[in-house]
Amino acid sequence: MTPPPARSRRRADVACCLVLVALALAWTGPALVGRTALGPEVELDTDAMFRTGPPPARALWDDAAPIVLDYPRDLQVARGVRAGRLDAWNPLVGCGAPLWAEQGGPFFPLKLPFYLSPTPEGYAAFLVLRIIAAAIGAYVLARRRGLAPPTALFAAALYELSGVQLATLPFGSVSALCTLPWVLLGAHLLVLERAVAAAALALGVAGHGGHPMFVFMTYLGFAAAVAGSAVRARSLRPLLLGGLAGAIGLLLAAPALLPFVELLSQGVSYKNADVGDLAWRSVLAKNRGALPIALYAPGLIEGIREHNKWMFALPFSPAVGVLGLCLGVAGILCGTLEAGLIAVLATGAVLALGPPPFESIIPAVPGLRALLPTYVWPLAILPLCQAAGGVLPLLGEARGRRRMLWALATVPVGIAMLFRLTDSTIPRVPIRLYLDAVLATTSGKLWLVLPALVAVGAILAFVGVPRLRARAAPVLAALALVEAFVLVARFARDPVSQVLRRPPAPQAAWLRERLGSAFRMHALPFRTARPNSETLFGLRDVRHNSALPIARYAAYLAAMRKPGFFYVEQTVDAAAGPLLDRASVAAVAVDRFAGAPVEVRGRSPAYEDRQVRIWEAPGARPRALVAARAVPMPAPAAVAAVLPVADADAVFVEPAGGAPAEALASEGEARIVDDGDPDRVVVRADLRRPGYVILTDTFYPGWRATVDGDPAPINPADLMFRAVRVPAGTHEIVFAYRPVSLRVGVYLFLGGAAVLVALRVTRSRPK
């Protein structure tokens, strides 16, 4: 008996999705069992504080964030979940900072495998699930656009194996990217079927994706798709429905987005400084310089990154293989994309390449300068892959064959552009020198010539020879996927970190025992115990690594020594000083091959091995203390002016929340008795006279204090710490982090979920 058509279609769809899963596993499978890594894990093993032997070669990635930021932060959350908590504060970095408000995305559903198994292999499972989710989303999008299962499978597989997935694979904070196909599917359904609920749900999940700029990119893609469809239909209805879906999506994402908005109000970003404009223009130059290589000679990427890892991997996101590119261009020329996807593609291309006059316009538009050009390639590549799938059925027609030949004509033009690249194309990157060095090798010549020859030969044969035309679509699709797979598979075999899989090195263990819970560390140069990686081993560090540090914290560091170049790494190059003492810095570690700073050359290190020297700071204050002399100050600027030259026993207290700053002198002792929960610190203090108990953790909204169970206000102390006025006698002071932003976000999420259910119920009622 012939199965019903609907059942047959479902079977075909399930089979295609299983093929996409198999492709992802074939690419990344060794990482799931710990044989390889999906990113720069080995950066940890180059760190003098963590390794136990000779340093390995550094990872060939332009950004160590996956292992020094994303994994440590997500591991902190996972440990809390395993203990039955949702930790919102990280006490180990920068005197304390919000744990995931900046870009953590703790509620993203695909993180569940990592929360169940907080290991490197569990993290790899989370990362691979994102690839699978993106691929299946691209498949469903193609199917709802009318493509048959085989052509939809090709479009999805090409996107799954594209440079977009490769470049973002190890970054745990860019989970919004895997929702982009689903968000564009929501836009498609919204325009055709008024499916507001589907679009809102996709946007809500995207909002929990972590990195705010990738979330913004995803929402921007939705807006472009809806706007393009509205212009094509000459109707405002898609815009109104899209606005409603966007509003509901923001409600669903409120638990993740509101803490970020709160941090925006309390923090400072390099993107708002002059260096932000410099970063945007530098990344734009990288995109432009890497484009002809990514499109027409992606096989050279490996050789180039061996010469300069700063070119890898985000600028090479457009890579889909030469044959895949030709199919995509032909599909665009054949008009296989709807107005919405055309608008998305145009938006991505303009933002990624900044052609005139947009190079001057984009930085002036609020928010767009913060969206680095390398982030937006998915907006161009996803529609390109959809177009590549759409052109396959047209290869049997004269129109499709002509467009395919036109697309083929871009290959020599693209290779000619590659040879016209000069060292002035990308500032401070001698790209011409690197290209010449790669092309001087036999493998470089093969990677340049072979893909182009295969593409040209296959297209001419299967499009130009009548007897072969019937097989053009499956053969060209298969060759394109083989090329794409070979390209990405070369980059999924990074070495694993031994540091992650072994107990802490002796130097890290010694330092953790020395610091306990009462003190912090500092390290020089910056990449020694690189923050925030030291949180993996329970070390408290006065330094921080964040694109959005708390303003009071940044001002405190500037009071020690004004940074010469404000970027994402917050540190000072001093090894000793009164402000480090105030911040409870009891030890400074120095890579012994980097040279000891002048400030510590007069003392002997307390710990020394073949890799590091560690000096102790005898004048460091503990995290909890009684202020000997509290000096009232009106505002942070006044404190910053006097703090560097103040007496050691003076603590400068500001008014806050209606609580005045008082001039109080007291004596006594204070000590931390419980801080096992990152969101809660218990201090026991004994004061001879009323005074202030100081906790040298960052002052930030959401922290509440009680004294013997009674609420007590928290005043800023010494610019960035916390002070609580305490009566004479023995008392217990409890600091608890209960951010209003998270609580309000949960209420908004519940409201959005109720609206979503109501829309769904209303839509499903029979008319």
PDB file of C-alpha atoms in Angstrom, residues 279-415:
ATOM      1  CA  ALA A 279      37.588  48.895  16.507  1.00  0.00           C
ATOM      2  CA  TRP A 280      34.628  49.220  14.110  1.00  0.00           C
ATOM      3  CA  ARG A 281      36.806  50.555  11.286  1.00  0.00           C
ATOM      4  CA  SER A 282      39.517  47.983  11.914  1.00  0.00           C
ATOM      5  CA  VAL A 283      37.010  45.127  11.732  1.00  0.00           C
ATOM      6  CA  LEU A 284      35.468  46.660   8.609  1.00  0.00           C
ATOM      7  CA  ALA A 285      38.905  46.655   6.961  1.00  0.00           C
ATOM      8  CA  LYS A 286      39.368  42.996   7.941  1.00  0.00           C
ATOM      9  CA  ASN A 287      36.033  42.093   6.377  1.00  0.00           C
ATOM     10  CA  ARG A 288      36.871  43.811   3.123  1.00  0.00           C
ATOM     11  CA  GLY A 289      40.354  42.341   2.912  1.00  0.00           C
ATOM     12  CA  ALA A 290      39.252  38.803   3.774  1.00  0.00           C
ATOM     13  CA  LEU A 291      36.243  38.768   1.423  1.00  0.00           C
ATOM     14  CA  PRO A 292      37.897  37.641  -1.839  1.00  0.00           C
ATOM     15  CA  ILE A 293      39.830  34.952   0.058  1.00  0.00           C
ATOM     16  CA  ALA A 294      36.726  33.703   1.869  1.00  0.00           C
ATOM     17  CA  LEU A 295      34.599  33.603  -1.288  1.00  0.00           C
ATOM     18  CA  TYR A 296      36.976  32.457  -3.996  1.00  0.00           C
ATOM     19  CA  ALA A 297      39.953  30.843  -2.237  1.00  0.00           C
ATOM     20  CA  PRO A 298      38.696  29.586   1.149  1.00  0.00           C
ATOM     21  CA  GLY A 299      41.259  26.788   1.057  1.00  0.00           C
ATOM     22  CA  LEU A 300      43.949  29.390   1.775  1.00  0.00           C
ATOM     23  CA  ILE A 301      42.418  30.346   5.134  1.00  0.00           C
ATOM     24  CA  GLU A 302      44.378  27.706   7.062  1.00  0.00           C
ATOM     25  CA  GLY A 303      47.694  28.840   5.618  1.00  0.00           C
ATOM     26  CA  ILE A 304      46.975  32.496   6.305  1.00  0.00           C
ATOM     27  CA  ARG A 305      45.990  31.921   9.926  1.00  0.00           C
ATOM     28  CA  GLU A 306      49.237  30.049  10.499  1.00  0.00           C
ATOM     29  CA  HIS A 307      51.016  33.298   9.594  1.00  0.00           C
ATOM     30  CA  ASN A 308      48.638  35.602  11.499  1.00  0.00           C
ATOM     31  CA  LYS A 309      45.884  34.209  13.704  1.00  0.00           C
ATOM     32  CA  TRP A 310      44.343  37.665  14.050  1.00  0.00           C
ATOM     33  CA  MET A 311      42.725  37.096  10.665  1.00  0.00           C
ATOM     34  CA  PHE A 312      40.845  34.017  11.924  1.00  0.00           C
ATOM     35  CA  ALA A 313      37.991  33.250  12.139  1.00  0.00           C
ATOM     36  CA  LEU A 314      35.135  35.819  12.014  1.00  0.00           C
ATOM     37  CA  PRO A 315      36.353  37.743   8.933  1.00  0.00           C
ATOM     38  CA  PHE A 316      36.181  34.489   6.964  1.00  0.00           C
ATOM     39  CA  SER A 317      32.510  33.878   7.790  1.00  0.00           C
ATOM     40  CA  PRO A 318      31.383  34.287   4.129  1.00  0.00           C
ATOM     41  CA  ALA A 319      33.146  31.065   3.101  1.00  0.00           C
ATOM     42  CA  VAL A 320      30.732  28.551   1.538  1.00  0.00           C
ATOM     43  CA  GLY A 321      33.074  27.090  -1.066  1.00  0.00           C
ATOM     44  CA  VAL A 322      33.531  28.261  -4.651  1.00  0.00           C
ATOM     45  CA  LEU A 323      30.833  25.968  -6.047  1.00  0.00           C
ATOM     46  CA  GLY A 324      28.388  26.795  -3.266  1.00  0.00           C
ATOM     47  CA  LEU A 325      28.974  30.486  -3.915  1.00  0.00           C
ATOM     48  CA  CYS A 326      28.267  30.099  -7.636  1.00  0.00           C
ATOM     49  CA  LEU A 327      25.038  28.251  -6.902  1.00  0.00           C
ATOM     50  CA  GLY A 328      23.990  30.954  -4.439  1.00  0.00           C
ATOM     51  CA  VAL A 329      24.747  33.808  -6.834  1.00  0.00           C
ATOM     52  CA  ALA A 330      22.861  32.007  -9.621  1.00  0.00           C
ATOM     53  CA  GLY A 331      19.905  31.558  -7.305  1.00  0.00           C
ATOM     54  CA  ILE A 332      19.853  35.250  -6.495  1.00  0.00           C
ATOM     55  CA  LEU A 333      20.047  36.127 -10.212  1.00  0.00           C
ATOM     56  CA  CYS A 334      17.178  33.736 -10.902  1.00  0.00           C
ATOM     57  CA  GLY A 335      15.006  35.506  -8.331  1.00  0.00           C
ATOM     58  CA  THR A 336      14.598  32.522  -6.022  1.00  0.00           C
ATOM     59  CA  LEU A 337      14.506  34.723  -2.914  1.00  0.00           C
ATOM     60  CA  GLU A 338      11.441  36.558  -1.676  1.00  0.00           C
ATOM     61  CA  ALA A 339      11.549  40.256  -0.910  1.00  0.00           C
ATOM     62  CA  GLY A 340      12.047  39.597   2.802  1.00  0.00           C
ATOM     63  CA  LEU A 341      15.172  37.481   2.336  1.00  0.00           C
ATOM     64  CA  ILE A 342      16.528  39.901  -0.268  1.00  0.00           C
ATOM     65  CA  ALA A 343      16.183  42.669   2.331  1.00  0.00           C
ATOM     66  CA  VAL A 344      17.980  40.536   4.922  1.00  0.00           C
ATOM     67  CA  LEU A 345      20.821  39.768   2.497  1.00  0.00           C
ATOM     68  CA  ALA A 346      21.193  43.435   1.541  1.00  0.00           C
ATOM     69  CA  THR A 347      21.202  44.492   5.195  1.00  0.00           C
ATOM     70  CA  GLY A 348      23.919  41.985   6.043  1.00  0.00           C
ATOM     71  CA  ALA A 349      26.093  42.925   3.065  1.00  0.00           C
ATOM     72  CA  VAL A 350      25.837  46.655   3.728  1.00  0.00           C
ATOM     73  CA  LEU A 351      26.618  46.341   7.435  1.00  0.00           C
ATOM     74  CA  ALA A 352      29.468  43.877   6.839  1.00  0.00           C
ATOM     75  CA  LEU A 353      31.208  45.821   4.078  1.00  0.00           C
ATOM     76  CA  GLY A 354      30.118  49.445   4.671  1.00  0.00           C
ATOM     77  CA  PRO A 355      30.148  50.521   1.009  1.00  0.00           C
ATOM     78  CA  PRO A 356      29.986  54.260   0.284  1.00  0.00           C
ATOM     79  CA  PRO A 357      28.117  56.194   1.565  1.00  0.00           C
ATOM     80  CA  PHE A 358      27.245  53.745   4.372  1.00  0.00           C
ATOM     81  CA  GLU A 359      30.779  53.773   5.785  1.00  0.00           C
ATOM     82  CA  SER A 360      30.017  57.269   7.079  1.00  0.00           C
ATOM     83  CA  ILE A 361      26.351  56.670   7.902  1.00  0.00           C
ATOM     84  CA  ILE A 362      26.561  53.448   9.944  1.00  0.00           C
ATOM     85  CA  PRO A 363      28.784  54.781  12.778  1.00  0.00           C
ATOM     86  CA  ALA A 364      26.420  57.721  13.209  1.00  0.00           C
ATOM     87  CA  VAL A 365      23.320  55.532  13.726  1.00  0.00           C
ATOM     88  CA  PRO A 366      22.777  54.739  17.432  1.00  0.00           C
ATOM     89  CA  GLY A 367      23.565  51.105  18.126  1.00  0.00           C
ATOM     90  CA  LEU A 368      24.975  50.214  14.721  1.00  0.00           C
ATOM     91  CA  ARG A 369      28.580  51.103  15.549  1.00  0.00           C
ATOM     92  CA  ALA A 370      28.416  48.644  18.427  1.00  0.00           C
ATOM     93  CA  LEU A 371      27.442  45.962  15.912  1.00  0.00           C
ATOM     94  CA  LEU A 372      30.880  45.003  14.619  1.00  0.00           C
ATOM     95  CA  PRO A 373      30.895  44.196  10.882  1.00  0.00           C
ATOM     96  CA  THR A 374      32.073  40.615  11.443  1.00  0.00           C
ATOM     97  CA  TYR A 375      28.938  39.895  13.482  1.00  0.00           C
ATOM     98  CA  VAL A 376      26.468  40.458  10.633  1.00  0.00           C
ATOM     99  CA  TRP A 377      27.720  38.011   7.995  1.00  0.00           C
ATOM    100  CA  PRO A 378      24.966  35.490   8.905  1.00  0.00           C
ATOM    101  CA  LEU A 379      22.382  37.936   7.557  1.00  0.00           C
ATOM    102  CA  ALA A 380      23.999  37.635   4.117  1.00  0.00           C
ATOM    103  CA  ILE A 381      25.088  33.984   4.156  1.00  0.00           C
ATOM    104  CA  LEU A 382      21.795  32.386   5.258  1.00  0.00           C
ATOM    105  CA  PRO A 383      19.828  33.910   2.318  1.00  0.00           C
ATOM    106  CA  LEU A 384      22.723  33.028  -0.016  1.00  0.00           C
ATOM    107  CA  CYS A 385      22.445  29.369   1.018  1.00  0.00           C
ATOM    108  CA  GLN A 386      18.671  29.476   0.593  1.00  0.00           C
ATOM    109  CA  ALA A 387      19.200  30.840  -2.921  1.00  0.00           C
ATOM    110  CA  ALA A 388      21.695  28.049  -3.651  1.00  0.00           C
ATOM    111  CA  GLY A 389      19.041  25.486  -2.815  1.00  0.00           C
ATOM    112  CA  GLY A 390      16.411  27.340  -4.803  1.00  0.00           C
ATOM    113  CA  VAL A 391      18.407  27.318  -8.035  1.00  0.00           C
ATOM    114  CA  LEU A 392      18.876  23.538  -8.224  1.00  0.00           C
ATOM    115  CA  PRO A 393      15.467  22.790  -9.834  1.00  0.00           C
ATOM    116  CA  LEU A 394      16.109  25.554 -12.380  1.00  0.00           C
ATOM    117  CA  LEU A 395      19.335  24.100 -13.755  1.00  0.00           C
ATOM    118  CA  GLY A 396      17.304  22.125 -16.289  1.00  0.00           C
ATOM    119  CA  GLU A 397      15.904  25.349 -17.726  1.00  0.00           C
ATOM    120  CA  ALA A 398      17.657  27.705 -20.117  1.00  0.00           C
ATOM    121  CA  ARG A 399      17.183  30.624 -17.706  1.00  0.00           C
ATOM    122  CA  GLY A 400      18.821  28.755 -14.854  1.00  0.00           C
ATOM    123  CA  ARG A 401      21.747  27.639 -17.007  1.00  0.00           C
ATOM    124  CA  ARG A 402      22.402  31.194 -18.214  1.00  0.00           C
ATOM    125  CA  ARG A 403      22.361  32.566 -14.684  1.00  0.00           C
ATOM    126  CA  MET A 404      24.695  29.793 -13.601  1.00  0.00           C
ATOM    127  CA  LEU A 405      27.195  30.795 -16.271  1.00  0.00           C
ATOM    128  CA  TRP A 406      26.937  34.417 -15.180  1.00  0.00           C
ATOM    129  CA  ALA A 407      27.693  33.359 -11.616  1.00  0.00           C
ATOM    130  CA  LEU A 408      30.619  31.318 -12.881  1.00  0.00           C
ATOM    131  CA  ALA A 409      32.034  34.445 -14.537  1.00  0.00           C
ATOM    132  CA  THR A 410      32.583  35.961 -11.069  1.00  0.00           C
ATOM    133  CA  VAL A 411      35.238  33.333 -10.246  1.00  0.00           C
ATOM    134  CA  PRO A 412      38.093  34.826 -12.297  1.00  0.00           C
ATOM    135  CA  VAL A 413      37.034  38.286 -11.163  1.00  0.00           C
ATOM    136  CA  GLY A 414      37.196  37.205  -7.522  1.00  0.00           C
ATOM    137  CA  ILE A 415      40.598  35.562  -7.911  1.00  0.00           C
TER     138      ILE A 415
END
